[in-house]
CSV table of C-alpha atoms in Angstrom, one decimal:
chain,number,residue,atom,x,y,z
A,1,MET,CA,-28.7,-54.9,14.5
A,2,ARG,CA,-27.9,-53.9,10.6
A,3,CYS,CA,-28.1,-50.6,9.1
A,4,GLN,CA,-28.6,-49.0,6.0
A,5,VAL,CA,-26.1,-45.7,6.0
A,6,GLN,CA,-25.8,-43.0,2.4
A,7,LYS,CA,-23.5,-40.9,2.1
A,8,ILE,CA,-24.2,-37.6,0.2
A,9,VAL,CA,-21.1,-35.2,-0.5
A,10,ARG,CA,-21.5,-32.2,-2.2
A,11,GLY,CA,-18.6,-29.9,-1.5
A,12,THR,CA,-18.3,-29.0,1.9
A,13,PHE,CA,-21.5,-30.7,2.4
A,14,LEU,CA,-22.0,-34.0,3.9
A,15,SER,CA,-25.0,-36.0,4.6
A,16,VAL,CA,-25.3,-39.1,6.0
A,17,ASP,CA,-28.9,-40.7,6.1
A,18,GLN,CA,-29.1,-44.0,9.0
A,19,SER,CA,-32.0,-46.5,8.1
A,20,CYS,CA,-32.4,-49.3,11.1
A,21,LEU,CA,-33.1,-52.5,8.6
A,22,HIS,CA,-35.0,-54.2,12.0
A,23,CYS,CA,-37.6,-51.4,12.9
A,24,LEU,CA,-37.4,-48.8,10.0
A,25,TYR,CA,-36.0,-46.6,11.9
A,26,ASN,CA,-35.2,-43.6,10.2
A,27,ARG,CA,-32.5,-40.4,10.9
A,28,LYS,CA,-30.7,-38.1,8.6
A,29,TRP,CA,-27.3,-36.0,9.8
A,30,MET,CA,-26.3,-32.3,8.0
A,31,SER,CA,-22.7,-31.2,8.5
A,32,GLN,CA,-24.2,-27.9,7.2
A,33,PRO,CA,-28.1,-25.8,6.4
A,34,LEU,CA,-29.5,-25.8,3.4
A,35,LEU,CA,-30.8,-22.7,1.9
A,36,GLY,CA,-32.9,-23.8,-0.6
A,37,SER,CA,-30.9,-26.9,-2.1
A,38,THR,CA,-27.6,-24.8,-1.8
A,39,PRO,CA,-25.4,-25.9,1.1
A,40,ALA,CA,-24.5,-22.8,3.3
A,41,GLY,CA,-21.5,-23.6,3.4
A,42,ASN,CA,-20.4,-23.9,-0.3
A,43,LEU,CA,-22.3,-20.3,-0.2
A,44,GLN,CA,-20.0,-19.3,2.4
A,45,LEU,CA,-16.6,-20.5,0.8
A,46,SER,CA,-17.3,-18.8,-2.5
A,47,ALA,CA,-17.8,-15.5,-1.0
A,48,ALA,CA,-15.3,-16.2,1.5
A,49,ILE,CA,-12.5,-16.3,-1.7
A,50,LEU,CA,-14.3,-13.4,-3.6
A,51,PHE,CA,-14.4,-11.3,-0.7
A,52,SER,CA,-11.0,-11.5,-0.1
A,53,GLY,CA,-9.7,-10.8,-3.1
A,54,SER,CA,-8.3,-14.2,-3.1
A,55,SER,CA,-7.9,-17.4,-6.3
A,56,PHE,CA,-10.2,-19.8,-6.2
A,57,ILE,CA,-6.9,-22.1,-7.9
A,58,GLN,CA,-5.0,-21.3,-5.1
A,59,THR,CA,-7.5,-22.1,-2.3
A,60,ASN,CA,-8.6,-25.1,-4.5
A,61,LYS,CA,-5.1,-26.3,-4.5
A,62,VAL,CA,-4.2,-25.8,-0.7
A,63,LEU,CA,-7.6,-27.7,0.8
A,64,ASN,CA,-6.4,-30.8,-2.3
A,65,THR,CA,-3.4,-30.6,-0.2
A,66,MET,CA,-4.6,-31.3,2.9
A,67,ARG,CA,-7.1,-33.8,1.9
A,68,VAL,CA,-10.2,-31.3,2.6
A,69,LYS,CA,-13.6,-31.9,0.3
A,70,THR,CA,-14.5,-28.8,-1.6
A,71,ILE,CA,-16.5,-27.0,-4.3
A,72,SER,CA,-15.9,-26.9,-7.8
A,73,SER,CA,-14.5,-24.6,-9.8
A,74,ALA,CA,-18.3,-24.8,-11.7
A,75,THR,CA,-19.9,-24.0,-9.3
A,76,PHE,CA,-17.6,-21.2,-8.0
A,77,HIS,CA,-18.4,-19.9,-10.5
A,78,VAL,CA,-22.6,-20.3,-10.5
A,79,HIS,CA,-21.9,-18.8,-7.3
A,80,ALA,CA,-20.1,-15.5,-8.3
A,81,ARG,CA,-22.5,-14.8,-11.5
A,82,SER,CA,-25.6,-15.6,-9.2
A,83,TYR,CA,-24.9,-14.1,-5.7
A,84,LEU,CA,-21.6,-12.2,-5.4
A,85,GLN,CA,-21.0,-10.2,-8.0
A,86,PRO,CA,-24.3,-8.6,-7.3
A,87,THR,CA,-23.7,-8.7,-4.2
A,88,ILE,CA,-20.2,-6.1,-4.9
A,89,PHE,CA,-22.2,-3.9,-7.1
A,90,TYR,CA,-25.0,-3.4,-5.1
A,91,LYS,CA,-23.1,-2.3,-2.0
A,92,TRP,CA,-20.5,-0.4,-4.1
A,93,LYS,CA,-23.0,1.8,-6.1
A,94,THR,CA,-25.4,2.3,-2.3
A,95,ASP,CA,-21.6,3.3,-1.0
A,96,GLN,CA,-20.8,5.4,-3.7
A,97,GLU,CA,-24.4,7.2,-3.6
A,98,GLU,CA,-23.5,8.2,0.3
A,99,LEU,CA,-20.1,9.4,-1.2
A,100,LEU,CA,-21.4,11.7,-3.6
A,101,GLN,CA,-24.1,12.8,-1.7
A,102,SER,CA,-21.7,14.0,0.9
A,103,LEU,CA,-19.6,15.8,-1.7
A,104,ARG,CA,-22.6,17.6,-3.3
A,105,GLN,CA,-21.9,20.5,0.1
A,106,LYS,CA,-18.9,21.6,-1.9
A,107,GLU,CA,-18.6,23.8,-4.6
A,108,THR,CA,-16.1,22.3,-5.9
A,109,VAL,CA,-14.1,19.7,-6.0
A,110,SER,CA,-10.4,18.7,-6.4
A,111,PHE,CA,-9.8,15.0,-8.2
A,112,ALA,CA,-6.7,13.2,-9.3
A,113,GLY,CA,-7.5,10.8,-11.8
A,114,ASP,CA,-5.6,7.9,-13.6
A,115,MET,CA,-5.2,4.8,-14.7
A,116,ARG,CA,-4.0,1.3,-14.5
A,117,ALA,CA,-4.2,-1.4,-17.3
A,118,ASP,CA,-4.7,-5.6,-15.9
A,119,SER,CA,-0.8,-5.0,-18.0
A,120,PRO,CA,2.3,-4.1,-19.6
A,121,GLY,CA,2.5,-1.7,-22.9
A,122,HIS,CA,0.4,-2.2,-25.7
A,123,SER,CA,-1.3,-5.7,-24.8
A,124,ALA,CA,-3.0,-4.5,-22.0
A,125,LYS,CA,-7.1,-6.3,-22.9
A,126,TYR,CA,-8.3,-4.3,-19.5
A,127,GLY,CA,-7.8,-0.2,-18.3
A,128,CYS,CA,-9.2,0.7,-14.8
A,129,TYR,CA,-9.4,4.6,-14.2
A,130,SER,CA,-10.3,5.5,-11.0
A,131,MET,CA,-11.4,9.1,-9.4
A,132,MET,CA,-10.3,9.9,-5.6
A,133,GLU,CA,-11.4,13.0,-4.1
A,134,LEU,CA,-7.7,14.6,-3.4
A,135,ASP,CA,-9.3,16.0,0.9
A,136,SER,CA,-10.3,12.5,1.8
A,137,ASN,CA,-8.5,10.3,-0.3
A,138,VAL,CA,-11.2,8.2,-2.0
A,139,ILE,CA,-12.1,6.8,-4.6
A,140,VAL,CA,-15.2,7.9,-5.3
A,141,ASP,CA,-15.4,6.0,-9.1
A,142,ILE,CA,-13.9,3.4,-11.0
A,143,GLN,CA,-14.5,3.4,-14.8
A,144,MET,CA,-13.9,-0.3,-16.4
A,145,VAL,CA,-12.8,0.0,-20.5
A,146,GLN,CA,-11.5,-2.8,-22.8
A,147,SER,CA,-9.2,-2.1,-25.2
A,148,ASN,CA,-11.4,-2.8,-28.5
A,149,GLU,CA,-14.2,-0.7,-27.3
A,150,VAL,CA,-11.9,2.5,-28.2
A,151,GLY,CA,-9.6,0.5,-31.2
A,152,GLY,CA,-6.4,-0.2,-28.7
A,153,SER,CA,-5.4,-0.2,-25.4
A,154,GLY,CA,-3.8,3.2,-26.2
A,155,ARG,CA,-6.3,5.0,-25.7
A,156,MET,CA,-8.3,3.6,-23.3
A,157,GLU,CA,-7.1,6.4,-20.5
A,158,LYS,CA,-8.4,8.9,-22.4
A,159,GLU,CA,-12.1,7.0,-22.5
A,160,GLY,CA,-11.6,6.5,-19.0
A,161,LEU,CA,-11.5,10.4,-18.4
A,162,LYS,CA,-14.2,10.6,-20.4
A,163,ARG,CA,-16.3,8.4,-19.3
A,164,SER,CA,-15.4,9.5,-14.7
A,165,LEU,CA,-16.0,13.0,-15.8
A,166,GLN,CA,-19.3,12.2,-17.4
A,167,PHE,CA,-20.3,10.3,-14.5
A,168,LEU,CA,-19.6,12.9,-12.2
A,169,GLU,CA,-21.2,16.1,-14.0
A,170,GLU,CA,-24.9,13.7,-14.1
A,171,SER,CA,-23.8,13.2,-10.3
A,172,GLY,CA,-24.6,16.8,-9.0
A,173,LEU,CA,-20.5,17.7,-9.4
A,174,THR,CA,-17.9,20.3,-10.3
A,175,VAL,CA,-14.9,19.6,-10.8
A,176,GLY,CA,-13.0,22.0,-10.0
A,177,CYS,CA,-8.9,20.8,-10.7
A,178,LEU,CA,-8.0,18.2,-11.1
A,179,VAL,CA,-4.2,15.8,-11.2
A,180,THR,CA,-3.7,13.5,-13.4
A,181,ASP,CA,-0.2,12.4,-15.1
A,182,ARG,CA,1.6,14.4,-18.4
A,183,HIS,CA,-1.1,11.6,-21.0
A,184,PRO,CA,-0.6,13.9,-24.0
A,185,GLN,CA,-4.2,12.4,-24.7
A,186,ILE,CA,-6.1,13.7,-20.9
A,187,GLN,CA,-3.9,16.8,-22.2
A,188,LYS,CA,-5.5,17.8,-24.9
A,189,TYR,CA,-8.8,17.0,-24.5
A,190,ILE,CA,-8.9,18.6,-20.5
A,191,ARG,CA,-7.3,21.9,-22.6
A,192,GLN,CA,-10.4,21.0,-25.7
A,193,GLU,CA,-13.3,19.7,-23.9
A,194,LYS,CA,-13.2,20.9,-20.7
A,195,PRO,CA,-11.5,24.4,-20.9
A,196,ALA,CA,-13.4,25.2,-16.8
A,197,VAL,CA,-11.2,22.2,-15.2
A,198,ILE,CA,-8.3,23.4,-13.7
A,199,HIS,CA,-5.5,20.7,-15.0
A,200,TYR,CA,-2.6,20.4,-12.7
A,201,TYR,CA,0.2,17.6,-13.6
A,202,ASP,CA,1.7,15.2,-10.6
A,203,VAL,CA,5.6,16.8,-9.4
A,204,TRP,CA,6.7,13.2,-9.2
A,205,HIS,CA,5.9,12.0,-12.6
A,206,VAL,CA,7.7,15.3,-13.8
A,207,ALA,CA,10.5,15.4,-11.6
A,208,LYS,CA,10.6,11.3,-12.5
A,209,SER,CA,11.1,12.8,-16.3
A,210,VAL,CA,13.8,14.9,-15.3
A,211,SER,CA,15.5,12.5,-13.4
A,212,ARG,CA,16.2,10.1,-16.4
A,213,LYS,CA,17.7,12.3,-18.1
A,214,LEU,CA,19.8,13.1,-15.6
A,215,GLU,CA,20.4,9.6,-15.2
A,216,VAL,CA,22.2,9.7,-18.8
A,217,ILE,CA,24.3,12.4,-18.1
A,218,ALA,CA,26.0,11.3,-14.6
A,219,LYS,CA,27.3,8.5,-16.0
A,220,LYS,CA,29.8,11.0,-18.3
A,221,CYS,CA,30.1,13.2,-15.2
A,222,LYS,CA,30.4,12.3,-11.5
A,223,LYS,CA,29.6,16.3,-10.0
A,224,VAL,CA,25.5,16.0,-11.6
A,225,LYS,CA,25.1,12.9,-10.0
A,226,LYS,CA,25.9,15.1,-6.2
A,227,TRP,CA,23.0,17.4,-7.7
A,228,GLN,CA,20.7,14.8,-8.9
A,229,ARG,CA,17.8,14.8,-5.6
A,230,SER,CA,18.6,18.9,-5.0
A,231,ILE,CA,17.3,19.1,-8.4
A,232,THR,CA,14.3,16.8,-7.2
A,233,ASN,CA,13.6,18.5,-3.5
A,234,HIS,CA,13.4,22.4,-6.0
A,235,MET,CA,11.1,21.0,-8.0
A,236,TYR,CA,8.7,20.1,-5.0
A,237,TRP,CA,9.5,23.4,-3.0
A,238,SER,CA,8.9,25.1,-6.9
A,239,ALA,CA,5.4,24.0,-7.0
A,240,THR,CA,4.8,23.7,-3.0
A,241,THR,CA,6.0,27.4,-2.8
A,242,ALA,CA,4.5,29.6,-6.0
A,243,ALA,CA,1.3,31.3,-5.8
A,244,SER,CA,1.4,31.3,-9.6
A,245,GLY,CA,2.1,28.5,-12.6
A,246,LYS,CA,5.0,31.2,-14.1
A,247,GLU,CA,6.2,32.2,-10.4
A,248,THR,CA,6.9,28.1,-10.2
A,249,VAL,CA,8.6,28.3,-13.5
A,250,ALA,CA,10.8,31.8,-12.2
A,251,LYS,CA,11.8,28.9,-9.5
A,252,TRP,CA,12.4,27.0,-11.2
A,253,SER,CA,14.8,28.6,-14.2
A,254,SER,CA,16.7,29.6,-10.6
A,255,LEU,CA,18.3,26.4,-10.6
A,256,ILE,CA,20.6,26.9,-13.3
A,257,ASN,CA,21.5,30.6,-11.6
A,258,HIS,CA,22.4,28.7,-8.7
A,259,MET,CA,24.3,26.0,-9.8
A,260,HIS,CA,26.6,28.3,-11.1
A,261,ASN,CA,26.9,30.0,-7.9
A,262,ILE,CA,24.6,32.9,-8.7
A,263,HIS,CA,22.1,33.6,-7.0
A,264,THR,CA,20.5,36.9,-8.6
A,265,HIS,CA,18.0,36.1,-11.0
A,266,GLU,CA,16.4,38.8,-13.8
A,267,ASP,CA,12.9,37.4,-12.8
A,268,PRO,CA,10.6,39.9,-11.4
A,269,LEU,CA,9.2,37.0,-9.5
A,270,PHE,CA,11.7,35.1,-8.5
A,271,PRO,CA,14.8,38.1,-8.1
A,272,LYS,CA,17.2,36.3,-4.8
A,273,CYS,CA,17.1,32.6,-3.4
A,274,VAL,CA,16.3,32.3,-0.2
A,275,HIS,CA,18.9,30.6,1.1
A,276,PRO,CA,22.0,31.7,3.0
A,277,ASP,CA,25.2,31.9,1.8
A,278,LEU,CA,26.8,28.5,0.9
A,279,SER,CA,30.1,29.4,-0.8
A,280,GLU,CA,32.3,27.6,1.7
A,281,THR,CA,30.5,24.7,2.4
A,282,HIS,CA,29.8,24.1,-1.1
A,283,GLY,CA,32.5,25.2,-2.8
A,284,ASN,CA,34.2,21.5,-4.6
A,285,LYS,CA,29.8,21.6,-6.0
A,286,TRP,CA,29.4,24.5,-8.5
A,287,PHE,CA,29.6,24.2,-12.2
A,288,GLN,CA,32.4,26.8,-14.2
A,289,PRO,CA,30.4,28.4,-17.1
A,290,GLY,CA,31.1,27.2,-20.9
A,291,ASN,CA,31.3,23.8,-19.3
A,292,ALA,CA,29.7,21.3,-21.8
A,293,THR,CA,28.6,19.5,-18.7
A,294,VAL,CA,26.3,22.3,-17.6
A,295,TYR,CA,24.8,22.6,-21.1
A,296,LYS,CA,23.3,19.4,-21.7
A,297,VAL,CA,22.0,19.6,-17.8
A,298,GLU,CA,20.2,23.3,-18.4
A,299,LYS,CA,19.0,21.5,-22.2
A,300,ALA,CA,17.4,19.2,-19.8
A,301,LEU,CA,16.1,21.2,-17.0
A,302,LEU,CA,15.4,24.2,-19.2
A,303,ASN,CA,13.8,23.1,-22.7
A,304,LYS,CA,9.7,24.0,-23.7
A,305,ARG,CA,8.2,21.0,-22.6
A,306,ILE,CA,9.3,21.1,-19.6
A,307,LEU,CA,9.3,24.5,-18.8
A,308,LYS,CA,5.5,24.1,-20.4
A,309,ASP,CA,4.3,21.2,-17.7
A,310,VAL,CA,6.3,23.0,-14.3
A,311,GLU,CA,4.3,25.4,-15.2
A,312,LYS,CA,1.0,23.1,-14.6
A,313,LEU,CA,2.5,21.8,-11.4
A,314,SER,CA,0.3,20.9,-8.7
A,315,PRO,CA,1.3,23.2,-5.6
A,316,GLN,CA,-1.0,21.1,-3.4
A,317,HIS,CA,-2.1,17.9,-3.6
A,318,GLN,CA,-0.7,14.5,-5.4
A,319,THR,CA,-1.4,11.6,-7.0
A,320,SER,CA,0.4,8.5,-4.6
A,321,ALA,CA,-2.2,7.7,-2.9
A,322,LEU,CA,-3.9,7.5,-6.0
A,323,GLU,CA,-0.4,5.0,-6.4
A,324,ALA,CA,-0.8,3.8,-3.6
A,325,PHE,CA,-5.0,2.7,-4.4
A,326,HIS,CA,-2.9,1.0,-7.7
A,327,SER,CA,-0.8,-1.2,-5.6
A,328,VAL,CA,-3.8,-2.2,-3.6
A,329,ILE,CA,-5.6,-3.3,-6.7
A,330,LEU,CA,-2.6,-6.8,-7.7
A,331,ARG,CA,-4.2,-8.3,-4.2
A,332,PHE,CA,-7.8,-8.3,-6.0
A,333,ALA,CA,-6.8,-8.3,-8.9
A,334,PRO,CA,-3.0,-9.6,-9.6
A,335,LYS,CA,-1.6,-8.6,-13.1
A,336,ASN,CA,-0.7,-12.4,-14.1
A,337,VAL,CA,-4.4,-13.8,-13.7
A,338,HIS,CA,-7.5,-12.7,-16.2
A,339,PHE,CA,-10.7,-12.3,-15.6
A,340,PRO,CA,-14.1,-12.0,-17.2
A,341,PHE,CA,-15.3,-7.5,-17.6
A,342,VAL,CA,-17.5,-8.4,-14.7
A,343,GLY,CA,-15.4,-10.1,-12.9
A,344,MET,CA,-12.4,-7.4,-12.8
A,345,LEU,CA,-14.3,-4.7,-12.8
A,346,CYS,CA,-15.9,-6.8,-9.1
A,347,ARG,CA,-12.5,-6.7,-8.0
A,348,HIS,CA,-11.4,-3.2,-8.1
A,349,TYR,CA,-15.3,-2.7,-6.8
A,350,LEU,CA,-13.7,-4.9,-4.1
A,351,ALA,CA,-10.4,-2.7,-4.0
A,352,GLY,CA,-12.4,0.9,-3.4
A,353,MET,CA,-13.8,-0.8,-0.9
A,354,HIS,CA,-11.2,-1.1,0.9
A,355,PHE,CA,-8.7,1.3,-0.2
A,356,ASN,CA,-11.8,3.8,0.9
A,357,GLU,CA,-12.5,2.1,4.7
A,358,ASN,CA,-8.8,2.5,6.0
A,359,ALA,CA,-8.2,5.8,4.0
A,360,ASP,CA,-8.2,7.3,7.0
A,361,ARG,CA,-5.9,4.7,9.1
A,362,SER,CA,-3.9,6.8,12.2
A,363,GLN,CA,-0.3,6.6,12.7
A,364,ALA,CA,1.2,4.0,14.9
A,365,ILE,CA,2.3,4.5,18.5
A,366,SER,CA,5.5,2.9,19.3
A,367,SER,CA,6.0,0.2,22.6
A,368,THR,CA,7.3,3.3,24.2
A,369,GLY,CA,4.6,5.4,23.4
A,370,GLN,CA,6.1,7.7,20.2
A,371,LEU,CA,5.3,7.6,17.0
A,372,ALA,CA,6.1,4.2,14.7
A,373,TYR,CA,8.2,5.1,11.3
A,374,MET,CA,10.4,2.4,8.9
A,375,ILE,CA,13.1,2.4,7.4
A,376,LYS,CA,13.3,1.4,3.9
A,377,TYR,CA,15.4,1.1,0.8
A,378,PRO,CA,13.8,1.0,-2.4
A,379,LYS,CA,15.0,-0.6,-5.8
A,380,SER,CA,14.5,2.3,-7.0
A,381,LYS,CA,16.8,4.6,-4.7
A,382,LYS,CA,19.2,2.5,-5.5
A,383,GLY,CA,21.1,1.8,-2.3
A,384,GLN,CA,20.0,5.3,-0.4
A,385,TYR,CA,17.5,5.0,2.3
A,386,SER,CA,13.4,6.5,2.7
A,387,ILE,CA,11.5,6.3,6.0
A,388,GLN,CA,7.6,5.5,5.8
A,389,ALA,CA,5.0,6.4,9.0
A,390,LEU,CA,3.7,3.3,10.0
A,391,LYS,CA,-0.1,2.8,10.3
A,392,THR,CA,-2.9,1.2,12.7
A,393,LYS,CA,-3.2,-2.2,11.5
A,394,PRO,CA,-6.7,-2.2,8.7
A,395,THR,CA,-9.7,-3.2,8.9
A,396,TYR,CA,-11.8,-5.1,7.2
A,397,ASN,CA,-15.8,-4.3,7.9
A,398,TYR,CA,-16.9,-4.1,4.0
A,399,ARG,CA,-16.3,-8.1,4.4
A,400,ASP,CA,-18.4,-8.5,7.1
A,401,ALA,CA,-21.4,-6.5,5.0
A,402,LEU,CA,-20.3,-8.0,1.8
A,403,MET,CA,-21.9,-11.6,4.1
A,404,THR,CA,-24.5,-10.1,5.9
A,405,LEU,CA,-26.1,-8.3,2.6
A,406,LEU,CA,-25.3,-11.7,0.6
A,407,PHE,CA,-27.5,-14.1,3.5
A,408,LEU,CA,-30.9,-11.5,3.7
A,409,GLU,CA,-30.9,-9.4,0.5
A,410,VAL,CA,-29.4,-11.1,-1.5
A,411,PHE,CA,-30.0,-14.7,-1.4
A,412,GLN,CA,-33.0,-13.8,-0.7
A,413,ASN,CA,-34.2,-12.5,-4.0
A,414,PRO,CA,-31.6,-12.5,-6.7
A,415,GLY,CA,-33.4,-11.8,-9.4
A,416,LEU,CA,-33.4,-8.3,-8.1
A,417,HIS,CA,-30.0,-7.2,-7.8
A,418,THR,CA,-28.7,-9.6,-11.0
A,419,ALA,CA,-31.5,-7.7,-13.0
A,420,LYS,CA,-29.6,-4.2,-12.2
A,421,MET,CA,-26.7,-5.5,-12.3
A,422,SER,CA,-27.4,-7.0,-15.8
A,423,GLN,CA,-28.4,-3.2,-16.8
A,424,MET,CA,-24.7,-2.7,-17.1
A,425,PRO,CA,-23.0,-2.8,-20.9
A,426,VAL,CA,-20.2,-5.2,-21.1
A,427,PRO,CA,-18.3,-5.1,-24.3
A,428,GLU,CA,-17.9,-8.7,-27.1
A,429,ASN,CA,-14.5,-10.5,-26.6
A,430,LEU,CA,-11.8,-9.7,-28.1
A,431,ASN,CA,-12.0,-12.3,-30.3
A,432,ALA,CA,-15.8,-11.4,-31.3
A,433,LEU,CA,-14.4,-10.2,-34.0
A,434,TYR,CA,-13.2,-13.1,-35.9
A,435,GLU,CA,-14.4,-16.0,-37.7
A,436,ARG,CA,-13.8,-18.9,-35.4
A,437,PRO,CA,-13.3,-22.5,-36.7
A,438,VAL,CA,-14.1,-25.5,-36.2
A,439,LYS,CA,-12.1,-27.1,-33.1
A,440,ALA,CA,-11.4,-31.0,-36.3
A,441,ASP,CA,-10.6,-28.8,-39.2
A,442,ALA,CA,-8.1,-26.7,-37.1
A,443,ILE,CA,-6.8,-30.1,-35.6
A,444,ALA,CA,-6.4,-32.1,-38.8
A,445,THR,CA,-4.8,-28.4,-40.3
A,446,TYR,CA,-1.9,-28.7,-37.8
A,447,VAL,CA,1.5,-29.1,-38.0
A,448,SER,CA,3.8,-28.8,-35.8
A,449,ARG,CA,7.6,-26.7,-37.2
A,450,PHE,CA,9.0,-29.5,-35.0
A,451,SER,CA,7.3,-32.3,-36.5
A,452,GLN,CA,9.6,-34.6,-38.6
């Protein structure tokens, strides 16, 4: 018998409608259920791409190469605007409120702050300022700043810090200390506007600055190269063992005497080195007085700015975990891909969820029952190795929670969640200040510089 078959394809959705022309019998088969008029599989695919931090373009290339039917770019962006981004926004705000509620039990809270730009140099469009609570190493707040809001990318970090501190204060938290890098605008702002906040500098950033200066001197003096690692270690030791900033400076300043094999010092805060006698084992390492190289080293280590920065080195907490969070952001928002403001912010929220869920992972155990480590050879160390403790595998429970929230709450009442998200201020595009030409006129006046 003859049958009439009608096939409908919408992304991953396939519907087959079969009708018998003889007895008028009809049956319909669908590859997946419909949520209203939306195929569930299409929405699931869009959610899986965004919630995992993947790229729609790359995923689409893979599926097209396999000749697998998939959704269009327009469908993905409609899903993102209508359902996925409100889901991410709602979950981040909910988790953030729970975290703030637990932090309100403390009298003062210690934070680390730093900004991550979407591109290097002064061409950055977005600046993401992150605030990390240092006792638990979790991200408490993320502020997104667009360059045209503050008149240039060089001013985004200060604005991000101001917004984040304002948010924390309005949330009922008292910021006891703040650890940042040595950004001059941040220094001035904390000193003038937030004098009650104890401002510390991350040791790694200061040590990196000193190492760069020593690297230039070491090119002409091999003996300085032998001291480079020891000088860096001495800075960390001075910061972590001192009871005050002045004692940190005293310990740091003793380094020049130590390099001359002099181990007693005039400063009463640190009158003598605490190490055993080193003269026999380090005879070829000491510098002689009056050496021109020593003068350059002393100028690099004891100039006025370095001493002021050393006095404010953080004795306990550092921003290394915050730098690790910035590496996580690269998985969700690569610097070579542009996203709209809301899309970029949501991807940072996803990175924050992933980082917070896995912030307290324990160290992995090897097959022999020992703590697991690995040896790494970072390019920056130029052949020297470093030891890294291996952690247990990360979990992705936040993705399951987002999926559940999407289908059980947000999709059922999208207007409520999109209304909450629409209250967030979104800056104008960078080209909004400029007059846009008529496309036909622009094409008519276009002349290639290579045309004959």
